[in-house]
Amino acid sequence: MSPERPFDSAQGARPELVEGRAKRVEPRIVMQVVQETGDIVETPLTEDDLKLTWNKSVCPYCGVGCGVLVGHQDGRVRKVRGDPNHPANFGLLCGKGATLPQMVQTPDRLAHPMMRATRESDLQRTSWDAALERIAAQWRRIIQDHGPDAVAFYISGQLLTEDYYVVNKLAKGFLGTNNVDSNSRLCMASAVSGYVTSLGADAPPGCYADIELADGFLLIGTNTAACHPVTFERIRRRKLAAPTRVKVIVADPRQTRTAEIADLYLPIQPGTDVALLNGMLHVLAQANLLDAQFIHRHTTGWDVLQQVIERYPPDRAAALCGIEPDQIREAATLFGQARAAMSFWSMGLNQSTHGTAKNNCVINLHLATGQIGRPGTGPFSLTGQPNAMGGRETGGLAHLLPGHRLVVKEQDRRAVEGLWGVPEGRINPKPGLTAVELFKALAEGRVKSVWILCTNPMVSMPNLALARQALAKAALVIVNDIYHPTETTQLADLVLPAAQWSERDGTLTNSERCISYVEQAIDPPEEALPDWQIICRFAQAMGLGSAFAFRTAEEVYEEYKRLTHGQDLDVGGVTYERLKRGSLQWPCPTPSHRSTMRRFTNGVFAHPDGKARFLSHDYEAPAETPDEQFPLILTTGRVRDQWHTMTRTGKIPVLMKKEPESFIELNPADAARFSISDGELVTVRSRRGAASAMCRLTQSIKPGTCFMPFHWGSLRGAAVVNETTLEAFDPVSKQPELKFCAVSVEKATNQ
Ligand SMILES: Nc1nc2c(c(=O)[nH]1)N[C@H]1C(S)=C(S)[C@@H](COP(=O)(O)OP(=O)(O)OC[C@H]3O[C@@H](n4cnc5c(=O)[nH]c(N)nc54)[C@H](O)[C@@H]3O)O[C@H]1N2
Ligand SMILES: Nc1nc2c(c(=O)[nH]1)N[C@H]1C(S)=C(S)[C@@H](COP(=O)(O)OP(=O)(O)OC[C@H]3O[C@@H](n4cnc5c(=O)[nH]c(N)nc54)[C@H](O)[C@@H]3O)O[C@H]1N2
Ligand code: SF4
Ligand SMILES: [Mo]
């Protein structure tokens, strides 16, 4: 099996992919592999499939970024297939990707702008001009009366790079507010701050192809099997290919399917990852398994870290983590003996009031063992959403500017102002409000209006009571979505119809810095428009037309590209034409550059002194810990067959059949303590609110901890888990602690 092409899913000749709209692929056999219920199924194209027109795209769900081929006919998407030539998946798809056609044209698709005259009246169909004029008039007044920081955008890692770019340009360069934050704040912010503080630059150093070259894997705070199924499949196949040589460690308070491939499963107490990682380093140092030369040449800060890890002998670390000292010794030895080791992590580390520290600690492990910058190595945070990475590139968080620049840095502001042709001093030097801060400011009346694009905060924000208050208090709430109603559109004053996946073109960047172009295959319904076009039309209504006169997504990309010149993520050599032939990994600064699989291969990191930094952290308790009244830890997350707030997967029968209803996972020992039986309706209560769901008893969750998925929202008649969660956030990344709050559980009374 060659590392470049780990699976051969295309049998016979490769399909001939024809670029551009409405062109036909030669009818050859395309195979796809679907991971359904854990089984791998290969499905050839049928005779009927060969009549379809096929376009290239990328799955709009998770950050794996699988390439897909979209088969359409008569303006409808009929089939998708894994793209056998895409480097993320080589033809593989999971069950969500395989069922994409079913979410495109649904009865609740938004096709026209809608507006309500007053809060009390109903949403009614309106024209684009009337809708955008109303927003422009009201925003002008708000900005005049209260300044530009009284308006805000709350956007999404599911927008494409071109959407992200125009929203940022409008807000930060023209309206004069940095209040543009993204749901990535709930998702990736701690990974960004972890990479930037440790390595000097954002984004994973390695690539997926490293999976086939690694012989040690640490999967920590990630349910990869459920949430990044195709990447998991690559790791699993790597393990199976060399079962004795390849070692896998999984650390999670829940023994998920991800742990099925583990040589060592560590059922750690939620929130204790810093203790685990410091403990592993302690053992590695004692056992002489560190790379002293690498530490000496390429890092700073080891002296301080050495003192900190002194305090984490296996006995103490294990006691904090609720596991055995030998398990920490074994984890350290497995990691230390690997010739090439990779770590993967996601929300189990990021969604924490110590998320940045946890990211730093994983990176410490790699720096101390020299497991970085070589093939098969590296700390690799899995991005959740399909374009969370592109959002980071285009400055889609409240403290960023395009091209990995910072709002607080004067030279960065000057550079962007110059490129945007706006006067010096236009960009506000103060970072904007981050997600939780923004909703608080709305609830307190400091921000008067919010424009929400491509996210459903009335299900996904922590402490929904706060989010509800925020939208109720706001003078004007605007929501761009593809469906109506959602829990958020139903509270909006204006609902604007967006063109969605397969109905528009653009670019996105997956977990491994790989940029792909997605083709438009079909037309959007009636008046729906790509998000970037909606923002450009609004800019015209605000009298800012000339800076937003883009006619195509490609023109937007070409302008964005100029802002990356000379930056670490330089995409000067990326064009739509090149991307149509195949994906490219940044940096890719010139047209002849072949893209970058690995960064820091010369041991020079992005801090000014060229060294990576060891950043030392002690274990600290989460923001809210269990007590007598709220004796259990609630952790929240995902299931394999639902996507987020279910606006898409909730409409797909085969997925709904697999995950029909919400649930609460509880250890039988806790169930006995609270007199709860399997299958009963249970209420979880916190200081903020309550949520009820069916109880699933399982030994796979650590006693003292319960779990609920966050997918089910109020429109599904279910009590929503984020009624209970906590908005406390990490001081550096400002990412909220969605993985830990204190709750009680009891039998629901209204059974
Ligand atoms: N099927 C599906 N796939 C998805 C998504 C989806 O909604 N559905 N969403 C996408 C997005 S945006 C994201 S961000 C990713 C998220 O992907 P993941 O991070 O893998 O998903 P989660 O279920 O949120 O959390 C992962 C695991 O963290 C564990 N955990 C909780 N607390 C701790 C802790 O303190 N320490 C450790 N070590 N582990 C802990 C949980 O038990 C859980 O199993 O998934 C992406 N993929
Ligand atoms: N308790 C708890 N809460 C969590 C998490 C957790 O682990 N636990 N995870 C957090 C994380 S990591 C994330 S990423 C968030 C995700 O949370 P959300 O972003 O709120 O979830 P989605 O359901 O993906 O919302 C996307 C919305 O955009 C719409 N949409 C889809 N495509 C388009 C488009 O092209 N244009 C427009 N305008 N709209 C479109 C969809 O219909 C949907 O309403 O949830 C966060 N909340
Ligand atoms: S692994 Fe992620 S990107 Fe790939 S098909 Fe599944 S949901 Fe889509
Ligand atoms: Mo996410």
Tab-separated table of C-alpha atoms in Angstrom, residues 456-688:
chain	number	residue	atom	x	y	z
A	456	ASN	CA	-27.909	27.796	14.692
A	457	PRO	CA	-26.896	29.282	18.059
A	458	MET	CA	-30.303	28.649	19.635
A	459	VAL	CA	-29.229	25.023	19.849
A	460	SER	CA	-25.446	25.226	19.861
A	461	MET	CA	-24.533	28.023	22.275
A	462	PRO	CA	-23.785	27.164	25.901
A	463	ASN	CA	-26.367	28.360	28.421
A	464	LEU	CA	-29.269	28.879	26.037
A	465	ALA	CA	-31.109	31.098	28.495
A	466	LEU	CA	-28.415	33.691	27.830
A	467	ALA	CA	-28.661	33.244	24.058
A	468	ARG	CA	-32.453	33.593	24.199
A	469	GLN	CA	-32.142	36.774	26.209
A	470	ALA	CA	-29.602	38.079	23.698
A	471	LEU	CA	-31.852	37.633	20.685
A	472	ALA	CA	-34.907	38.931	22.534
A	473	LYS	CA	-33.131	42.105	23.559
A	474	ALA	CA	-31.513	42.822	20.171
A	475	ALA	CA	-33.176	45.523	18.099
A	476	LEU	CA	-32.640	43.593	14.857
A	477	VAL	CA	-31.727	39.948	14.313
A	478	ILE	CA	-30.841	38.837	10.786
A	479	VAL	CA	-30.253	35.176	9.930
A	480	ASN	CA	-28.932	33.653	6.697
A	481	ASP	CA	-29.895	29.998	6.488
A	482	ILE	CA	-30.875	27.423	3.912
A	483	TYR	CA	-33.924	26.174	5.789
A	484	HIS	CA	-36.747	27.724	7.757
A	485	PRO	CA	-37.753	27.269	10.476
A	486	THR	CA	-34.720	26.549	12.584
A	487	GLU	CA	-34.529	27.306	16.312
A	488	THR	CA	-32.705	30.525	15.340
A	489	THR	CA	-34.563	31.645	12.190
A	490	GLN	CA	-37.831	31.532	14.098
A	491	LEU	CA	-36.545	34.289	16.393
A	492	ALA	CA	-35.197	36.476	13.569
A	493	ASP	CA	-36.567	39.743	12.239
A	494	LEU	CA	-35.175	38.930	8.802
A	495	VAL	CA	-34.447	35.490	7.368
A	496	LEU	CA	-32.377	35.459	4.183
A	497	PRO	CA	-32.181	32.442	1.853
A	498	ALA	CA	-28.682	31.153	1.142
A	499	ALA	CA	-27.607	28.956	-1.734
A	500	GLN	CA	-26.049	25.834	-0.288
A	501	TRP	CA	-23.641	23.028	-1.064
A	502	SER	CA	-23.721	22.074	-4.761
A	503	GLU	CA	-25.703	25.235	-5.649
A	504	ARG	CA	-22.718	27.604	-5.711
A	505	ASP	CA	-18.968	27.464	-6.088
A	506	GLY	CA	-16.085	28.447	-3.841
A	507	THR	CA	-13.178	27.042	-1.879
A	508	LEU	CA	-12.566	25.509	1.517
A	509	THR	CA	-9.637	24.195	3.553
A	510	ASN	CA	-9.790	20.946	5.500
A	511	SER	CA	-7.950	19.757	8.636
A	512	GLU	CA	-4.672	19.176	6.783
A	513	ARG	CA	-4.469	22.684	5.204
A	514	CYS	CA	-5.728	21.247	1.937
A	515	ILE	CA	-7.670	23.706	-0.215
A	516	SER	CA	-10.325	22.282	-2.524
A	517	TYR	CA	-12.590	23.912	-5.052
A	518	VAL	CA	-16.282	22.996	-4.961
A	519	GLU	CA	-18.151	23.241	-8.217
A	520	GLN	CA	-21.675	24.463	-8.644
A	521	ALA	CA	-23.740	21.566	-9.908
A	522	ILE	CA	-27.319	22.819	-9.823
A	523	ASP	CA	-29.177	26.115	-9.429
A	524	PRO	CA	-30.235	27.327	-5.988
A	525	PRO	CA	-33.970	27.491	-5.314
A	526	GLU	CA	-35.649	30.625	-6.694
A	527	GLU	CA	-34.180	33.701	-4.986
A	528	ALA	CA	-31.535	32.027	-2.801
A	529	LEU	CA	-28.029	33.500	-3.187
A	530	PRO	CA	-24.544	32.498	-2.053
A	531	ASP	CA	-23.755	34.105	1.305
A	532	TRP	CA	-20.930	36.223	-0.169
A	533	GLN	CA	-23.350	37.715	-2.682
A	534	ILE	CA	-25.872	38.572	0.035
A	535	ILE	CA	-23.166	40.468	1.928
A	536	CYS	CA	-21.979	42.251	-1.238
A	537	ARG	CA	-25.534	43.342	-2.040
A	538	PHE	CA	-25.878	44.611	1.505
A	539	ALA	CA	-22.608	46.549	1.131
A	540	GLN	CA	-24.105	48.240	-1.918
A	541	ALA	CA	-27.205	49.138	0.084
A	542	MET	CA	-24.836	50.706	2.613
A	543	GLY	CA	-23.246	52.778	-0.157
A	544	LEU	CA	-19.987	50.770	-0.120
A	545	GLY	CA	-20.525	49.186	-3.485
A	546	SER	CA	-17.216	49.811	-5.203
A	547	ALA	CA	-15.187	47.741	-2.724
A	548	PHE	CA	-17.687	44.885	-3.041
A	549	ALA	CA	-18.268	44.805	-6.776
A	550	PHE	CA	-17.218	41.154	-7.076
A	551	ARG	CA	-18.963	39.375	-9.908
A	552	THR	CA	-17.799	35.860	-9.144
A	553	ALA	CA	-16.480	33.829	-6.241
A	554	GLU	CA	-13.230	33.592	-8.171
A	555	GLU	CA	-12.842	37.380	-8.096
A	556	VAL	CA	-13.289	37.285	-4.325
A	557	TYR	CA	-10.658	34.554	-4.045
A	558	GLU	CA	-8.203	36.455	-6.225
A	559	GLU	CA	-8.486	39.477	-3.938
A	560	TYR	CA	-8.205	37.403	-0.751
A	561	LYS	CA	-5.093	35.766	-2.153
A	562	ARG	CA	-3.292	39.092	-2.323
A	563	LEU	CA	-3.700	39.441	1.434
A	564	THR	CA	-1.769	36.229	2.024
A	565	HIS	CA	1.326	37.395	0.132
A	566	GLY	CA	4.441	36.804	2.236
A	567	GLN	CA	2.418	35.340	5.111
A	568	ASP	CA	2.928	31.815	6.470
A	569	LEU	CA	-0.162	30.612	4.621
A	570	ASP	CA	0.718	32.278	1.296
A	571	VAL	CA	-1.683	31.001	-1.371
A	572	GLY	CA	-0.331	33.203	-4.159
A	573	GLY	CA	0.075	30.168	-6.389
A	574	VAL	CA	-3.454	28.855	-5.908
A	575	THR	CA	-5.984	29.538	-8.638
A	576	TYR	CA	-9.411	28.125	-9.349
A	577	GLU	CA	-7.928	26.654	-12.525
A	578	ARG	CA	-5.299	24.724	-10.573
A	579	LEU	CA	-7.793	23.647	-7.927
A	580	LYS	CA	-10.089	22.241	-10.583
A	581	ARG	CA	-7.288	19.827	-11.416
A	582	GLY	CA	-6.659	18.904	-7.784
A	583	SER	CA	-6.428	20.155	-4.208
A	584	LEU	CA	-3.428	22.112	-2.905
A	585	GLN	CA	-1.975	22.414	0.589
A	586	TRP	CA	-0.843	25.829	1.774
A	587	PRO	CA	1.592	27.439	1.784
A	588	CYS	CA	1.645	27.449	-1.996
A	589	PRO	CA	3.133	30.830	-2.854
A	590	THR	CA	3.825	30.576	-6.582
A	591	PRO	CA	2.118	29.065	-9.619
A	592	SER	CA	4.853	26.436	-9.927
A	593	HIS	CA	4.862	25.585	-6.192
A	594	ARG	CA	3.607	22.056	-5.639
A	595	SER	CA	2.011	22.761	-2.233
A	596	THR	CA	3.258	21.892	1.226
A	597	MET	CA	2.546	18.567	2.881
A	598	ARG	CA	4.595	19.284	6.011
A	599	ARG	CA	5.688	22.403	7.787
A	600	PHE	CA	8.694	22.995	10.069
A	601	THR	CA	10.660	20.206	8.405
A	602	ASN	CA	13.879	22.183	8.937
A	603	GLY	CA	13.227	22.580	12.653
A	604	VAL	CA	12.710	26.312	12.267
A	605	PHE	CA	9.474	27.359	13.927
A	606	ALA	CA	7.477	30.531	13.408
A	607	HIS	CA	8.422	32.443	16.549
A	608	PRO	CA	10.873	35.311	15.872
A	609	ASP	CA	13.816	33.295	17.251
A	610	GLY	CA	12.893	30.312	15.086
A	611	LYS	CA	12.330	28.132	18.168
A	612	ALA	CA	9.235	26.391	19.377
A	613	ARG	CA	8.214	27.136	22.947
A	614	PHE	CA	7.555	24.701	25.755
A	615	LEU	CA	4.664	26.218	27.666
A	616	SER	CA	4.197	24.787	31.126
A	617	HIS	CA	0.877	24.347	32.811
A	618	ASP	CA	-0.285	22.852	36.042
A	619	TYR	CA	-3.518	20.915	36.199
A	620	GLU	CA	-6.358	23.184	37.269
A	621	ALA	CA	-9.937	22.222	38.004
A	622	PRO	CA	-12.709	23.145	35.536
A	623	ALA	CA	-14.864	26.230	36.182
A	624	GLU	CA	-17.769	24.410	37.861
A	625	THR	CA	-17.194	21.240	39.822
A	626	PRO	CA	-19.749	18.789	41.250
A	627	ASP	CA	-21.131	19.363	44.742
A	628	GLU	CA	-23.929	17.971	46.875
A	629	GLN	CA	-26.721	19.615	44.913
A	630	PHE	CA	-25.219	18.904	41.474
A	631	PRO	CA	-23.180	15.753	42.085
A	632	LEU	CA	-22.438	14.588	38.515
A	633	ILE	CA	-20.261	15.864	35.685
A	634	LEU	CA	-22.123	16.418	32.430
A	635	THR	CA	-20.107	16.107	29.266
A	636	THR	CA	-21.636	16.677	25.835
A	637	GLY	CA	-20.786	15.816	22.254
A	638	ARG	CA	-21.815	13.991	19.133
A	639	VAL	CA	-23.073	10.792	17.581
A	640	ARG	CA	-21.874	9.433	14.260
A	641	ASP	CA	-25.134	9.713	12.373
A	642	GLN	CA	-26.270	13.231	13.258
A	643	TRP	CA	-24.698	16.511	12.285
A	644	HIS	CA	-24.879	19.369	14.780
A	645	THR	CA	-28.364	20.839	15.155
A	646	MET	CA	-29.847	18.299	12.715
A	647	THR	CA	-31.162	20.784	10.145
A	648	ARG	CA	-29.685	18.411	7.569
A	649	THR	CA	-29.244	14.938	9.022
A	650	GLY	CA	-32.572	15.217	10.860
A	651	LYS	CA	-34.269	15.017	7.452
A	652	ILE	CA	-32.524	11.876	6.292
A	653	PRO	CA	-34.522	8.743	7.188
A	654	VAL	CA	-31.621	6.294	7.168
A	655	LEU	CA	-29.663	8.474	9.601
A	656	MET	CA	-32.711	9.190	11.763
A	657	LYS	CA	-33.359	5.483	11.989
A	658	LYS	CA	-29.899	4.969	13.453
A	659	GLU	CA	-30.152	7.847	15.920
A	660	PRO	CA	-33.864	8.539	16.386
A	661	GLU	CA	-33.815	10.350	19.697
A	662	SER	CA	-31.684	12.075	22.234
A	663	PHE	CA	-30.334	10.168	25.224
A	664	ILE	CA	-28.412	10.444	28.445
A	665	GLU	CA	-25.543	8.026	28.979
A	666	LEU	CA	-25.179	7.040	32.600
A	667	ASN	CA	-23.010	4.504	34.370
A	668	PRO	CA	-25.105	1.784	36.125
A	669	ALA	CA	-23.447	2.669	39.445
A	670	ASP	CA	-24.778	6.221	39.194
A	671	ALA	CA	-28.156	5.009	37.977
A	672	ALA	CA	-28.441	2.877	41.109
A	673	ARG	CA	-27.492	5.860	43.268
A	674	PHE	CA	-30.309	7.921	41.790
A	675	SER	CA	-32.812	5.033	41.347
A	676	ILE	CA	-32.895	5.269	37.577
A	677	SER	CA	-33.382	2.345	35.196
A	678	ASP	CA	-32.375	1.865	31.590
A	679	GLY	CA	-34.800	3.440	29.097
A	680	GLU	CA	-36.427	5.752	31.585
A	681	LEU	CA	-37.006	9.420	30.879
A	682	VAL	CA	-34.458	11.310	32.939
A	683	THR	CA	-34.026	15.001	33.678
A	684	VAL	CA	-30.555	16.511	33.850
A	685	ARG	CA	-30.496	19.742	35.802
A	686	SER	CA	-27.787	22.368	36.287
A	687	ARG	CA	-27.675	25.831	37.839
A	688	ARG	CA	-28.832	27.222	34.474
